[in-house]
Amino acid sequence: MIDGSKYLRNNIKNLPPSGIRRFFDLASHMEGVISLGVGEPDFVTPWHIREACFYSLEKGYTMYTANAGMIELREEIAKYMYRWQNLVYNPETEILVTVGVSEAIDLAFRVLLEDGDEVLIPEPSYVSYVPGTIMAGGTPVMLDTREEDEFRLTRDELARKITPRSKLLLLTYPNNPTGGIMRREDLMDLVDLIVANDLIVISDEIYGELTYDGKHVSIATLPGMKERTVVMNGFSKAFAMTGWRIGYACGNRDIIGAMNKLHQYTILCAPIMGQMAALEALKHGEAEMRRMVEDYDYRRRLILKGLKDIGLPSFEPRGAFYVFPSISVTGMSSLEFSEQLLKEEKVAVVPGNAFGKSGEGFVRICYAYSVDHIEKALERMGDFIARHHV
Ligand SMILES: Cc1ncc(COP(=O)(O)O)c(C=O)c1O
């Protein structure tokens, strides 16, 4: 058999596998593991959304759609962005339906980055941004965020890391892995720097609907920011539709047009079944989505109190469905902590360093799990902390 690896590009060979996946492969070989690891809603997609897909199949909707996505869906996205964020986008030219936010991020990097362009990425960071930047020829520049700032990006840190090669600023609020949010005033602090340095913002707002302390503010709503922001969102988290693989990008027509060009050559279009379901989600799914958000909020409070009670207090995450407690009371590294917890108590959490070096000393816990599941995990974690508290 030939050695296939010798044909691979160096930058793909050198790319480490995701720290999250590696950890879950480990957990999947053990029995009786309680996982608080995977960042995915535990709800099944609401019935009326699944039903809309069945009907569309019965009616024979099995073909390609327009490259940019069904116009009916883009129109609904435009209406949704207006009623939710007061943002006006032209469905013909400023909205692209993608295979999840994942594809939208990849397209944006590939149409915007020249070799050596710098992408400013707040850290801890969602795992796909650094590899995506590298694969598109860009250079990731990490911006540190700290627990004492509730993991918000500060103006000082942004100013410190901007160089003449800075091209993109990636914002993910509410944040994965920290659950941190940026309030309007936090975002306002960054605006003149972004404009003065002619940065384009990629705003991954996939957790935008999941906020527990007031409504999410998109940076595109701030003065002068709409034209230089590509807002990305999707159906995976808020509508419990991870497997349907539908997301969207809204922004400047030239950038969206270029993304559509690449999308048309590589993907052709997002799957019609997912688009049909997404259309139903936007037309009739908001009440159900709000109910799921209320449920997450209940579990968020439950886990925050539970963690405090076992001696692992966390700053209060105000969005997404993650808590990011410091594990300093154990004196362990985040990898040691996660591995020992898995071995001794069969509870899976994600080591914070999987999200970059500023995640060291923390673990990511997802609370999109049933109350019973969360309570059992907390009990086991309590025993673990009692044994390892230094
Ligand atoms: C911050 C962030 N962006 C994007 C994604 C991927 O979203 P999608 O399912 O729409 O591709 C995830 C999934 O966990 C995420 O956490």
Coordinates of C-alpha atoms in Angstrom, one line a residue, residues 112-119 133 137-141 164-168:
L112 CA -11.0 37.5 2.2
L113 CA -7.5 36.3 3.1
E114 CA -4.3 36.8 1.1
D115 CA -1.2 34.9 2.3
G116 CA 0.0 36.4 5.5
D117 CA -3.1 38.5 6.3
E118 CA -3.8 38.4 10.0
V119 CA -7.0 37.3 11.6
T133 CA -7.3 30.7 9.0
G137 CA -3.2 31.1 4.0
G138 CA -3.8 33.6 6.8
T139 CA -2.1 34.0 10.1
P140 CA -4.1 33.7 13.3
V141 CA -3.3 36.3 16.0
P164 CA -0.7 46.7 9.4
R165 CA -1.4 43.1 8.3
S166 CA -4.6 42.8 10.4
K167 CA -7.5 42.2 8.1
L168 CA -10.2 40.3 10.0

